[in-house]
Coordinates of C-alpha atoms in Angstrom, one line a residue:
Chain A
M1 CA 17.5 -1.8 -25.3
D2 CA 20.3 -0.1 -23.5
F3 CA 20.3 1.0 -19.8
T4 CA 22.8 3.1 -18.2
A5 CA 22.3 3.5 -14.5
L6 CA 23.9 3.5 -11.1
G7 CA 27.5 4.1 -10.5
G8 CA 28.2 4.7 -14.2
V9 CA 27.4 1.2 -15.1
S10 CA 26.0 0.2 -18.5
I11 CA 23.7 -2.8 -19.1
T12 CA 22.3 -3.8 -22.4
V13 CA 19.3 -6.2 -22.3
K14 CA 18.4 -8.0 -25.5
D15 CA 14.9 -8.4 -27.0
N16 CA 12.9 -11.4 -25.6
E17 CA 15.6 -12.2 -23.0
F18 CA 15.2 -13.4 -19.4
F19 CA 17.7 -11.1 -17.7
T20 CA 18.4 -11.3 -14.1
L21 CA 19.9 -8.6 -11.7
L22 CA 21.5 -10.6 -8.9
G23 CA 23.1 -9.3 -5.8
P24 CA 22.9 -9.0 -2.0
S25 CA 20.3 -6.7 -0.5
G26 CA 21.2 -3.0 -0.8
C27 CA 23.4 -3.6 -3.9
G28 CA 21.1 -1.3 -5.9
K29 CA 19.3 -3.9 -8.1
T30 CA 15.9 -2.8 -6.9
T31 CA 16.8 0.9 -7.4
L32 CA 17.9 0.0 -11.0
L33 CA 14.5 -1.6 -11.5
R34 CA 12.6 1.4 -10.0
V35 CA 14.6 3.7 -12.4
I36 CA 13.5 1.7 -15.3
A37 CA 9.9 1.7 -14.1
G38 CA 9.9 5.4 -13.5
F39 CA 9.5 5.5 -9.6
E40 CA 13.0 6.9 -9.2
Y41 CA 14.9 9.4 -11.2
P42 CA 18.8 9.1 -11.6
T43 CA 20.7 12.3 -11.2
S44 CA 22.6 11.5 -14.5
G45 CA 22.5 8.8 -17.2
S46 CA 19.9 7.6 -19.5
V47 CA 17.5 4.6 -20.1
H48 CA 16.5 3.7 -23.6
L49 CA 14.0 1.2 -24.8
D50 CA 13.8 0.5 -28.5
G51 CA 15.5 4.0 -29.0
M52 CA 12.8 5.7 -26.8
D53 CA 14.2 7.8 -24.0
L54 CA 12.3 6.4 -21.0
L55 CA 13.5 9.1 -18.5
S56 CA 11.6 11.8 -20.4
L57 CA 8.3 9.8 -19.8
P58 CA 6.3 9.5 -16.6
P59 CA 5.8 6.0 -15.3
Y60 CA 2.3 5.7 -16.7
R61 CA 3.6 6.4 -20.3
R62 CA 6.3 3.7 -20.2
P63 CA 5.5 0.5 -22.0
V64 CA 7.0 -1.4 -19.0
N65 CA 5.1 -3.2 -16.2
T66 CA 6.2 -4.3 -12.8
V67 CA 5.5 -7.3 -10.7
F68 CA 6.0 -5.9 -7.1
Q69 CA 7.7 -7.8 -4.4
S70 CA 4.5 -7.4 -2.2
Y71 CA 2.3 -7.9 -5.3
A72 CA 0.5 -4.5 -4.5
L73 CA -2.8 -5.9 -5.7
F74 CA -5.7 -3.5 -5.4
P75 CA -7.6 -4.8 -2.3
H76 CA -10.9 -3.1 -3.4
M77 CA -11.0 -4.9 -6.8
T78 CA -11.6 -8.5 -7.7
V79 CA -9.0 -10.7 -9.4
A80 CA -10.5 -9.9 -12.9
E81 CA -10.7 -6.2 -12.2
N82 CA -7.1 -6.2 -11.1
I83 CA -6.0 -7.9 -14.4
G84 CA -8.1 -5.6 -16.5
F85 CA -6.9 -2.3 -14.8
G86 CA -3.9 -1.6 -17.0
L87 CA -6.0 -2.1 -20.2
E88 CA -8.9 0.0 -18.9
M89 CA -6.4 2.8 -18.2
L90 CA -5.1 2.5 -21.7
N91 CA -8.8 3.1 -22.8
R92 CA -9.0 -0.2 -24.7
P93 CA -12.5 -1.2 -25.8
K94 CA -14.5 -3.1 -23.1
K95 CA -14.8 -6.2 -25.3
E96 CA -11.1 -6.3 -25.8
V97 CA -10.4 -5.9 -22.1
R98 CA -12.7 -8.7 -21.2
K99 CA -11.2 -11.0 -23.8
T100 CA -7.6 -10.3 -22.7
V101 CA -8.5 -10.7 -19.0
D102 CA -10.0 -14.1 -19.9
E103 CA -6.8 -15.1 -21.7
M104 CA -4.7 -13.9 -18.8
L105 CA -6.8 -15.8 -16.3
D106 CA -6.3 -18.9 -18.4
L107 CA -2.6 -18.3 -18.8
V108 CA -2.0 -18.1 -15.1
R109 CA -4.7 -20.8 -14.3
M110 CA -6.9 -18.5 -12.2
T111 CA -10.1 -18.6 -14.2
E112 CA -12.2 -20.0 -11.3
M113 CA -11.0 -17.2 -9.1
A114 CA -11.9 -14.4 -11.4
D115 CA -14.6 -12.9 -9.1
R116 CA -12.8 -13.3 -5.8
K117 CA -11.5 -10.4 -3.9
T118 CA -7.6 -10.4 -3.7
S119 CA -7.8 -10.9 0.0
E120 CA -9.6 -14.1 -0.5
I121 CA -6.8 -16.0 -2.4
S122 CA -3.6 -17.6 -1.3
G123 CA -0.1 -16.0 -1.5
G124 CA 0.7 -18.2 -4.6
Q125 CA -2.5 -17.2 -6.3
Q126 CA -1.9 -13.5 -5.5
Q127 CA 1.5 -13.9 -7.2
R128 CA 0.0 -15.3 -10.3
V129 CA -2.7 -12.5 -10.4
A130 CA 0.1 -9.9 -10.1
L131 CA 1.9 -11.6 -13.0
A132 CA -1.3 -11.6 -15.1
R133 CA -2.0 -8.0 -14.2
A134 CA 1.5 -6.9 -15.4
L135 CA 1.4 -9.1 -18.5
A136 CA -2.2 -8.1 -19.6
P137 CA -1.2 -4.8 -21.3
R138 CA 1.6 -6.7 -23.2
P139 CA 4.4 -4.5 -22.0
K140 CA 7.7 -4.5 -24.0
V141 CA 9.5 -5.2 -20.8
L142 CA 8.3 -7.0 -17.6
L143 CA 10.1 -6.0 -14.4
L144 CA 10.0 -8.5 -11.6
D145 CA 11.1 -7.3 -8.1
E146 CA 11.9 -10.4 -6.0
P147 CA 8.4 -11.7 -6.8
L148 CA 9.1 -15.2 -5.4
S149 CA 10.7 -14.2 -2.1
A150 CA 7.4 -14.4 -0.1
L151 CA 6.5 -17.9 -1.3
D152 CA 7.4 -21.1 0.5
Y153 CA 10.1 -23.4 -1.0
K154 CA 7.9 -25.8 -3.0
L155 CA 5.7 -23.0 -4.4
R156 CA 8.8 -21.1 -5.3
K157 CA 10.2 -24.0 -7.3
D158 CA 6.8 -24.3 -9.2
M159 CA 6.7 -20.6 -9.9
Q160 CA 10.2 -20.6 -11.3
L161 CA 9.2 -23.0 -14.0
E162 CA 5.9 -21.1 -14.4
L163 CA 7.8 -17.9 -15.0
K164 CA 10.0 -19.5 -17.6
R165 CA 7.0 -20.9 -19.3
L166 CA 5.2 -17.5 -19.3
Q167 CA 8.3 -15.8 -20.7
A168 CA 8.5 -18.3 -23.5
E169 CA 4.8 -18.1 -24.3
T170 CA 4.5 -14.3 -24.2
G171 CA 7.9 -13.5 -25.8
I172 CA 8.2 -10.5 -23.5
T173 CA 11.6 -9.4 -22.1
F174 CA 11.8 -10.2 -18.5
I175 CA 14.1 -8.2 -16.1
F176 CA 14.1 -10.1 -12.9
V177 CA 15.6 -9.0 -9.6
T178 CA 16.7 -11.5 -7.0
H179 CA 19.2 -12.2 -4.3
D180 CA 18.8 -15.9 -4.7
Q181 CA 21.6 -17.3 -6.7
E182 CA 20.0 -20.6 -7.4
E183 CA 16.9 -18.9 -8.7
A184 CA 19.1 -16.8 -11.0
L185 CA 21.1 -19.7 -12.3
T186 CA 18.1 -21.8 -13.1
M187 CA 15.9 -19.2 -14.7
S188 CA 18.0 -16.6 -16.5
D189 CA 19.4 -16.3 -20.1
R190 CA 21.9 -13.9 -18.7
I191 CA 22.7 -12.6 -15.2
A192 CA 24.2 -9.3 -14.1
V193 CA 25.8 -9.8 -10.7
M194 CA 25.7 -6.5 -8.7
N195 CA 27.4 -5.2 -5.6
A196 CA 27.4 -1.9 -3.9
G197 CA 25.7 0.0 -6.7
S198 CA 27.8 -1.4 -9.6
V199 CA 27.6 -4.3 -11.9
R200 CA 30.5 -6.7 -11.3
Q201 CA 30.0 -9.2 -14.1
I202 CA 27.4 -10.0 -16.9
G203 CA 27.0 -13.3 -18.6
P204 CA 25.1 -16.5 -19.1
P205 CA 24.6 -18.5 -15.9
R206 CA 27.3 -21.1 -16.9
E207 CA 29.9 -18.4 -17.6
I208 CA 29.1 -16.7 -14.4
Y209 CA 29.4 -19.9 -12.4
D210 CA 32.4 -21.4 -14.2
H211 CA 34.4 -18.2 -14.8
P212 CA 33.7 -15.8 -12.1
A213 CA 35.7 -12.6 -12.8
E214 CA 36.4 -11.6 -9.2
R215 CA 36.2 -12.8 -5.7
F216 CA 32.8 -11.2 -4.9
V217 CA 31.2 -13.0 -7.9
A218 CA 32.8 -16.3 -7.1
D219 CA 31.9 -16.1 -3.5
F220 CA 28.3 -15.0 -4.0
I221 CA 27.4 -17.5 -6.5
G222 CA 27.7 -21.1 -5.4
E223 CA 30.4 -22.4 -3.1
T224 CA 34.0 -21.6 -3.9
N225 CA 37.4 -22.4 -2.5
F226 CA 40.0 -19.6 -2.6
V227 CA 43.7 -20.6 -2.7
G228 CA 46.7 -18.4 -3.1
A229 CA 49.1 -19.1 -6.0
E230 CA 51.7 -17.3 -8.1
L231 CA 50.9 -16.3 -11.6
L232 CA 53.7 -17.1 -13.9
E233 CA 52.3 -16.5 -17.4
I234 CA 49.1 -15.9 -19.3
E235 CA 48.8 -18.0 -22.4
G236 CA 46.4 -16.3 -24.8
E237 CA 43.9 -13.6 -23.9
G238 CA 40.4 -14.0 -22.5
E239 CA 39.4 -17.6 -22.9
G240 CA 43.0 -18.7 -22.6
F241 CA 44.9 -20.6 -19.9
A242 CA 47.3 -19.3 -17.3
R243 CA 50.3 -21.0 -15.8
V244 CA 50.5 -20.7 -12.0
R245 CA 52.7 -22.2 -9.3
L246 CA 50.7 -23.6 -6.5
S247 CA 51.5 -23.5 -2.8
S248 CA 52.9 -27.1 -3.2
G249 CA 55.5 -25.7 -5.6
I250 CA 53.8 -27.6 -8.5
E251 CA 53.0 -25.7 -11.7
A252 CA 49.5 -26.0 -13.0
H253 CA 47.3 -24.8 -16.0
V254 CA 44.2 -22.9 -14.9
Q255 CA 41.7 -20.4 -16.5
A256 CA 43.2 -17.0 -17.4
P257 CA 41.6 -14.0 -15.6
S258 CA 39.1 -11.9 -17.5
G259 CA 41.2 -8.7 -17.2
P260 CA 44.9 -7.9 -17.2
V261 CA 46.6 -9.2 -14.1
A262 CA 50.3 -8.7 -13.3
N263 CA 52.5 -11.8 -12.7
G264 CA 53.0 -12.5 -9.0
P265 CA 50.6 -13.6 -6.1
V266 CA 47.0 -14.1 -7.2
T267 CA 43.9 -15.9 -5.9
L268 CA 42.5 -19.0 -7.5
A269 CA 38.8 -19.8 -7.3
I270 CA 38.1 -23.6 -7.4
R271 CA 34.6 -25.1 -7.2
P272 CA 34.3 -27.9 -4.6
E273 CA 33.0 -30.3 -7.3
H274 CA 36.0 -29.7 -9.5
A275 CA 38.5 -31.2 -7.1
W276 CA 39.0 -34.6 -5.7
L277 CA 41.1 -36.3 -3.0
V278 CA 44.1 -38.4 -3.9
E279 CA 47.2 -39.8 -2.1
E280 CA 49.4 -37.0 -0.9
A281 CA 52.2 -37.8 -3.4
Q282 CA 49.8 -37.5 -6.4
G283 CA 48.2 -34.2 -5.3
L284 CA 48.6 -30.8 -7.0
L285 CA 47.8 -29.3 -3.7
K286 CA 48.7 -31.0 -0.3
G287 CA 47.2 -30.6 3.0
K288 CA 45.8 -32.0 6.2
V289 CA 42.2 -33.0 6.9
E290 CA 40.7 -30.7 9.4
N291 CA 37.1 -32.0 9.5
V292 CA 34.9 -34.6 8.0
V293 CA 31.2 -33.8 7.7
Y294 CA 28.8 -36.7 6.7
F295 CA 25.7 -35.6 4.7
G296 CA 24.2 -38.9 3.7
T297 CA 24.4 -38.5 -0.1
D298 CA 27.9 -37.0 0.2
T299 CA 30.6 -36.2 2.7
H300 CA 32.4 -32.9 2.9
F301 CA 36.1 -32.9 3.6
H302 CA 37.6 -29.7 5.0
V303 CA 41.2 -29.6 4.1
I304 CA 43.8 -27.0 5.2
V305 CA 46.1 -26.9 2.3
D306 CA 49.8 -26.0 2.8
G307 CA 49.9 -22.2 2.8
G308 CA 47.0 -22.0 5.1
D309 CA 43.8 -21.8 2.9
L310 CA 40.8 -23.8 3.8
F311 CA 39.6 -26.0 1.0
V312 CA 36.2 -27.8 1.1
L313 CA 35.6 -30.8 -1.2
R314 CA 32.4 -32.8 -1.7
H315 CA 32.7 -36.5 -2.1
Q316 CA 29.7 -38.5 -3.3
N317 CA 29.3 -41.4 -1.0
Q318 CA 29.8 -44.9 -2.5
P319 CA 30.1 -48.1 -0.5
G320 CA 33.6 -48.8 0.7
Q321 CA 35.2 -45.5 -0.4
M322 CA 37.0 -42.8 1.5
Q323 CA 35.9 -44.2 4.8
H324 CA 39.5 -44.7 6.0
L325 CA 40.2 -40.9 6.0
A326 CA 40.2 -39.3 9.4
V327 CA 40.9 -35.8 10.9
G328 CA 44.6 -35.1 10.9
D329 CA 45.5 -37.3 7.9
R330 CA 47.8 -35.9 5.1
V331 CA 46.0 -35.9 1.7
G332 CA 46.6 -34.6 -1.8
L333 CA 44.1 -32.6 -3.9
Q334 CA 43.7 -33.1 -7.7
I335 CA 42.1 -30.5 -9.8
G336 CA 40.6 -30.9 -13.3
R337 CA 42.6 -29.2 -16.1
G338 CA 41.4 -25.6 -16.4
A339 CA 39.1 -25.9 -13.4
G340 CA 40.8 -23.2 -11.4
Q341 CA 40.0 -19.6 -12.2
V342 CA 42.5 -16.8 -11.7
L343 CA 40.5 -13.9 -10.2
R344 CA 40.9 -10.2 -11.2
D345 CA 41.3 -9.1 -7.6
Chain B
M1 CA -24.5 -35.5 33.5
A2 CA -26.5 -33.6 30.7
N3 CA -28.5 -31.9 33.4
A4 CA -25.5 -30.8 35.3
T5 CA -24.0 -29.3 32.2
L6 CA -27.2 -27.5 31.4
S7 CA -27.6 -26.0 34.9
H8 CA -23.9 -25.0 34.7
V9 CA -24.6 -23.2 31.4
S10 CA -27.7 -21.4 32.7
Q11 CA -25.8 -20.4 35.8
E12 CA -23.0 -18.9 33.8
R13 CA -25.5 -17.1 31.6
R14 CA -27.1 -15.6 34.7
S15 CA -23.8 -14.4 36.1
R16 CA -23.0 -12.9 32.8
W17 CA -26.1 -10.8 32.8
L18 CA -25.5 -9.8 36.3
L19 CA -22.1 -8.5 35.5
L20 CA -23.5 -6.6 32.5
A21 CA -26.2 -5.0 34.7
P22 CA -24.4 -1.8 35.6
A23 CA -23.5 -1.0 32.0
L24 CA -27.0 -1.9 30.9
I25 CA -28.6 0.4 33.5
V26 CA -26.4 3.3 32.6
L27 CA -27.1 2.7 29.0
F28 CA -30.8 2.6 29.6
L29 CA -30.9 5.7 31.8
A30 CA -28.5 7.7 29.7
A31 CA -29.6 6.9 26.2
S32 CA -33.2 5.7 26.3
G33 CA -34.4 7.4 29.4
P34 CA -34.2 11.1 28.0
L35 CA -35.4 10.0 24.7
I36 CA -38.5 8.4 26.2
I37 CA -39.1 11.6 28.3
V38 CA -38.9 13.7 25.0
V39 CA -41.3 11.3 23.3
I40 CA -43.8 11.6 26.1
Y41 CA -43.5 15.4 26.3
S42 CA -44.2 15.7 22.6
F43 CA -47.7 14.3 23.2
L44 CA -48.6 16.6 26.2
T45 CA -50.1 20.0 26.3
A46 CA -47.9 23.1 26.6
G47 CA -48.0 24.9 30.0
D48 CA -48.8 28.7 29.9
Y49 CA -45.3 29.7 31.3
G50 CA -43.3 26.8 29.9
G51 CA -43.2 23.3 31.1
I52 CA -46.0 20.9 30.3
V53 CA -49.6 20.0 31.6
W54 CA -50.2 16.3 31.9
S55 CA -53.0 15.9 29.4
F56 CA -52.7 14.3 26.0
S57 CA -52.5 16.6 23.0
S58 CA -51.3 16.3 19.4
D59 CA -50.7 20.0 19.1
G60 CA -47.0 19.7 19.4
W61 CA -46.7 17.3 16.4
F62 CA -49.3 19.2 14.5
S63 CA -47.4 22.5 14.7
V64 CA -44.2 20.9 13.3
V65 CA -45.3 21.2 9.8
L66 CA -48.8 22.9 9.9
Q67 CA -50.2 26.1 11.3
R68 CA -53.7 27.6 11.7
D69 CA -54.2 31.0 10.2
F70 CA -54.5 33.5 13.0
F71 CA -57.7 35.2 11.6
S72 CA -59.5 32.7 9.5
G73 CA -58.4 29.5 11.4
E74 CA -57.6 27.9 8.0
L75 CA -55.0 25.1 8.1
M76 CA -51.8 25.7 6.2
L77 CA -48.2 24.6 6.0
A78 CA -45.9 26.1 8.5
D79 CA -43.6 28.0 6.0
A80 CA -41.3 29.2 8.7
H81 CA -40.5 25.8 10.0
L82 CA -40.2 24.3 6.6
S83 CA -37.8 26.9 5.4
I84 CA -35.8 26.2 8.6
F85 CA -35.7 22.5 7.9
W86 CA -34.7 23.1 4.3
R87 CA -31.9 25.6 5.4
S88 CA -30.6 23.1 8.0
L89 CA -30.4 20.2 5.5
K90 CA -28.8 22.4 2.8
L91 CA -26.3 24.0 5.2
S92 CA -25.4 20.6 6.7
F93 CA -25.0 19.0 3.3
L94 CA -22.8 22.0 2.1
T95 CA -20.8 21.9 5.3
A96 CA -20.0 18.1 4.7
L97 CA -19.2 18.9 1.1
I98 CA -16.9 21.8 2.0
T99 CA -15.1 20.0 4.8
F100 CA -14.6 17.1 2.4
L101 CA -13.2 19.3 -0.3
I102 CA -10.8 20.9 2.1
G103 CA -10.3 17.9 4.4
F104 CA -9.4 15.2 1.8
P105 CA -6.4 17.1 0.4
T106 CA -5.3 18.0 4.0
A107 CA -5.5 14.5 5.1
Y108 CA -3.7 13.2 2.1
F109 CA -1.0 15.9 2.6
I110 CA -0.5 14.8 6.2
A111 CA -0.6 11.1 5.4
T112 CA 2.2 11.6 2.8
R113 CA 4.6 13.4 5.2
P114 CA 7.4 11.5 6.8
K115 CA 6.2 9.7 9.9
R116 CA 7.7 12.1 12.4
Q117 CA 6.2 15.2 10.8
R118 CA 2.7 13.7 10.6
D119 CA 2.2 13.9 14.3
I120 CA 3.0 17.7 14.3
W121 CA 0.5 18.3 11.4
M122 CA -2.2 16.2 13.2
L123 CA -1.5 18.3 16.4
L124 CA -2.1 21.5 14.4
I125 CA -5.4 20.1 13.1
I126 CA -6.5 19.1 16.7
I127 CA -5.3 22.2 18.6
P128 CA -8.4 24.2 17.7
F129 CA -10.4 21.4 19.3
W130 CA -8.9 22.3 22.7
T131 CA -10.6 25.7 22.5
N132 CA -14.1 26.3 23.4
L133 CA -16.6 26.2 20.5
L134 CA -18.0 29.6 21.4
I135 CA -14.6 31.2 21.3
R136 CA -13.8 29.7 17.9
T137 CA -17.0 30.9 16.6
F138 CA -16.4 34.4 17.9
A139 CA -13.0 34.3 16.2
I140 CA -14.8 33.7 12.9
L141 CA -17.2 36.6 13.8
E142 CA -14.2 38.8 14.3
L143 CA -12.8 37.9 10.9
I144 CA -15.9 38.4 8.9
R145 CA -17.9 41.2 10.6
A146 CA -18.3 44.6 8.8
E147 CA -15.3 46.1 10.7
G148 CA -13.5 42.8 10.8
T149 CA -10.2 41.7 9.7
I150 CA -11.1 40.6 6.1
N151 CA -13.1 43.7 5.3
L152 CA -10.3 45.9 6.8
V153 CA -7.6 44.2 4.7
L154 CA -9.7 44.4 1.5
L155 CA -10.5 48.1 2.1
W156 CA -6.9 48.8 2.8
L157 CA -5.9 47.1 -0.4
G158 CA -8.4 49.1 -2.2
I159 CA -10.2 46.0 -3.6
I160 CA -13.5 47.0 -2.2
D161 CA -14.9 50.6 -1.4
E162 CA -17.3 49.6 1.4
P163 CA -17.4 46.6 3.8
I164 CA -18.9 43.4 2.4
Q165 CA -21.9 42.3 4.5
M166 CA -20.9 38.7 5.4
L167 CA -22.1 38.4 9.0
F168 CA -25.7 37.2 9.5
T169 CA -25.8 35.4 6.2
E170 CA -25.9 31.7 5.2
F171 CA -22.3 32.3 4.1
A172 CA -21.2 33.2 7.6
V173 CA -23.0 30.2 9.1
L174 CA -21.4 27.9 6.4
T175 CA -18.0 29.3 7.0
G176 CA -18.3 28.9 10.7
M177 CA -19.6 25.4 10.6
A178 CA -17.0 24.3 8.0
Y179 CA -14.2 25.7 10.2
V180 CA -15.6 24.1 13.4
Y181 CA -16.2 20.7 11.9
L182 CA -13.2 20.4 9.6
P183 CA -11.1 18.2 12.1
L184 CA -14.0 15.7 12.2
M185 CA -13.6 15.2 8.5
V186 CA -9.8 15.2 8.5
L187 CA -9.3 12.7 11.3
P188 CA -11.2 9.7 9.9
I189 CA -9.9 10.3 6.3
Y190 CA -6.3 10.5 7.6
A191 CA -6.9 7.3 9.5
S192 CA -7.7 5.4 6.4
L193 CA -5.1 7.1 4.3
E194 CA -2.4 6.5 6.8
R195 CA -3.1 2.8 6.5
L196 CA -3.0 3.1 2.7
D197 CA -0.1 1.1 1.1
F198 CA 1.6 3.6 -1.1
R199 CA 2.9 0.7 -3.3
L200 CA -0.6 0.6 -4.6
I201 CA -0.2 4.1 -6.0
E202 CA 3.0 3.1 -7.7
A203 CA 1.2 0.0 -9.1
G204 CA -1.5 2.4 -10.5
Y205 CA 1.0 4.6 -12.2
D206 CA 2.8 1.4 -13.4
L207 CA -0.4 0.2 -15.1
Y208 CA -0.9 3.5 -17.1
A209 CA -3.2 5.4 -14.7
T210 CA -2.6 9.1 -14.7
R211 CA -2.5 11.1 -11.5
W212 CA -6.2 11.8 -11.7
Q213 CA -7.1 8.2 -12.5
V214 CA -4.9 7.0 -9.6
L215 CA -6.8 9.4 -7.2
K216 CA -10.2 8.2 -8.6
R217 CA -9.6 4.5 -9.0
V218 CA -7.1 3.7 -6.2
I219 CA -6.7 6.3 -3.5
F220 CA -10.3 7.4 -3.2
P221 CA -11.9 4.0 -3.1
L222 CA -9.4 2.9 -0.4
A223 CA -10.1 6.1 1.7
K224 CA -13.9 5.7 1.3
P225 CA -14.6 4.3 4.7
G226 CA -12.9 7.4 6.2
V227 CA -14.9 9.7 3.9
I228 CA -18.1 8.1 4.9
A229 CA -17.3 8.2 8.6
G230 CA -16.1 11.8 8.2
S231 CA -19.2 13.0 6.4
I232 CA -21.5 11.4 9.0
L233 CA -19.4 12.9 11.8
V234 CA -19.8 16.4 10.1
F235 CA -23.3 16.1 8.8
V236 CA -25.1 14.9 12.0
P237 CA -23.9 17.7 14.4
S238 CA -24.3 20.2 11.6
L239 CA -28.0 19.4 11.4
G240 CA -28.4 20.1 15.1
A241 CA -25.8 23.0 15.3
Y242 CA -26.9 25.7 17.8
V243 CA -24.1 28.0 18.7
T244 CA -22.6 28.7 15.3
P245 CA -25.9 29.7 13.5
R246 CA -26.9 31.7 16.6
V247 CA -23.7 33.7 16.7
L248 CA -22.9 34.1 12.9
G249 CA -26.5 33.8 11.6
G250 CA -28.1 36.2 14.0
G251 CA -31.8 36.0 14.2
K252 CA -32.3 35.7 10.6
Q253 CA -30.5 32.4 9.7
L254 CA -32.1 30.0 12.2
M255 CA -31.5 26.4 12.0
L256 CA -33.2 23.5 13.6
G257 CA -31.2 23.6 16.8
N258 CA -32.1 27.3 17.3
L259 CA -35.8 26.6 16.5
I260 CA -35.9 23.9 19.1
E261 CA -34.2 26.0 21.7
L262 CA -36.7 28.8 20.9
Q263 CA -39.6 26.5 21.9
F264 CA -38.2 25.6 25.2
G265 CA -37.2 29.2 25.8
Q266 CA -39.1 32.3 24.7
G267 CA -41.7 30.1 22.8
R268 CA -42.8 28.3 25.9
N269 CA -43.9 25.4 23.8
W270 CA -42.2 22.4 25.2
P271 CA -44.3 19.8 23.3
L272 CA -43.5 21.5 20.0
G273 CA -39.8 21.6 21.0
A274 CA -39.9 17.9 21.9
A275 CA -41.7 17.0 18.6
L276 CA -39.1 19.1 16.6
S277 CA -36.3 17.3 18.4
L278 CA -37.7 14.0 17.4
T279 CA -38.2 15.3 13.8
L280 CA -34.5 16.3 13.7
L281 CA -33.7 12.7 14.9
A282 CA -35.9 11.3 12.1
I283 CA -34.3 13.5 9.5
V284 CA -30.8 12.5 10.6
M285 CA -31.8 8.8 10.4
I286 CA -33.4 9.0 7.0
A287 CA -30.5 11.0 5.7
L288 CA -28.0 8.5 7.0
F289 CA -30.1 5.6 5.6
I290 CA -30.2 7.2 2.1
Y291 CA -26.5 8.0 2.3
V292 CA -25.3 4.6 3.4
R293 CA -27.6 2.9 0.8
A294 CA -26.3 5.2 -2.0
V295 CA -22.7 4.5 -1.1
G296 CA -23.4 0.8 -0.7
T297 CA -25.0 0.3 -4.2
E298 CA -22.3 2.3 -5.8
E299 CA -19.8 -0.2 -4.5
R300 CA -21.9 -3.1 -5.8
G301 CA -22.3 -1.4 -9.1
H302 CA -18.5 -1.5 -9.7
G303 CA -18.3 -5.2 -8.8

């Protein structure tokens, strides 16, 4: 499956993959989904599915189903009628429709609710009916448009696992749209991070998190510290390391950028959990404690490193440790080898 | 303690009824009062020059469906009345059907316009309502009469050689009533379509429903309350229509309303007029009962 859409960006989604489009609202991720579903037509470009040109087909001929953000369940039909609607429209025999509806009710654990009107069930249940309705015709691709955003926190956690289970059990390709980075990281096989109508980076969650290609990606996913440095040399391409001189004047080995970057001033992205506090003399970076915030399980130290960048560290609280540090103290920061990432921009 | 509460409750109930009294009196006088008078009149004897004579008679009701042969005194069905009943029912049903066929697409068109435009379109639908019914009916007359606009244009285009006789036919009455009552169909359908969540239509397309299937299975069921309200709003006044059949139907295409008026006017038979009015009321109620029942069972049949 190969999609080309929005701002000349190309995305290829593999068979049986849980693929997530992640980005802030207005980044074009929902538009991309609507183009695939057929509710919107791009002025140029193409969408292919198994070699089939989707853009030449009206939405009701595409083997693609959508789980809508607002669920869009038919209010004049029962739960079972909603689930059977797609199959009925495909003119499947009545017997087969009934059998599939029963299977789907079982799959989303809604058998008892089969004859209820959709207005008589809770939000979480509506969500499951919407899923069952979209899965019942066995689409080649299931599109999910922020389906969990209307649920409360606990239900959302449950549904995340449920969605993963459904995807594994049905073997259908899922294209999932969300603005919630945590949701994307926990559920996806691969993530496409989008911003302002274009795709900024595509990769598995770990790669996106550990090796953000650019400032936007690093900032949008998880917490990140940005510090200035000077790029001296790139040792090996792509996966390789880069030698940089930090603001303290010390040279360090960090992750090379994903694209060509000229030697000179660059930005380093360092995750808070990849750095720890040491005596000033032993630190790769040196700075002054600006703030200490106590969180119970851990303490966050805000350090202004020399050069002016703010660096936030998380320190897991253990009895008798780090309690002597106070605002205004000089400290050193140690960074794990290869933990820092040189950004493209 | 319990006693005190009880008396407090009864006192509150009494003051509630007292406060309701003005509304109840108006309702009784305005709604039930005239109806009771009509019921009483229908059982009295007709006066020689109109009005009524205060003595009991069932002649009024008798004449609704039956008549005595002028020469032999034999009883037979009042054909004239029955054909008027039938015409009224038929034309009212067709009026509801035509206004639905025109009104539904119109309402759908308006409901799918951008929000700002909708008000303008609705205004255009409502504007004719600001004009007097009689004037609107005469406008239709001007269009369809033998020397009217339609005939003149058709003659000028050479499509016809001589004017088509449209005035004083059932077609004329039907055209007039459909035109006059169209807004009553459009408004309630628009009200239910405007509330319709258009994502449901997308969901329909997404689930392999073609345009026609989406209309039949998604849009129409959700607009049904509006369609029911609209057809009642059109059907009921059509049955009792007076001005339109009078102006466009002439003396030949009488409807129930004209027949009733005739009894109170030239006919000088008030009891028959009153009985006919009550018959009209009964027809409306029976028709509505059948209609609502039919619509209701259809819904259950799907479930």
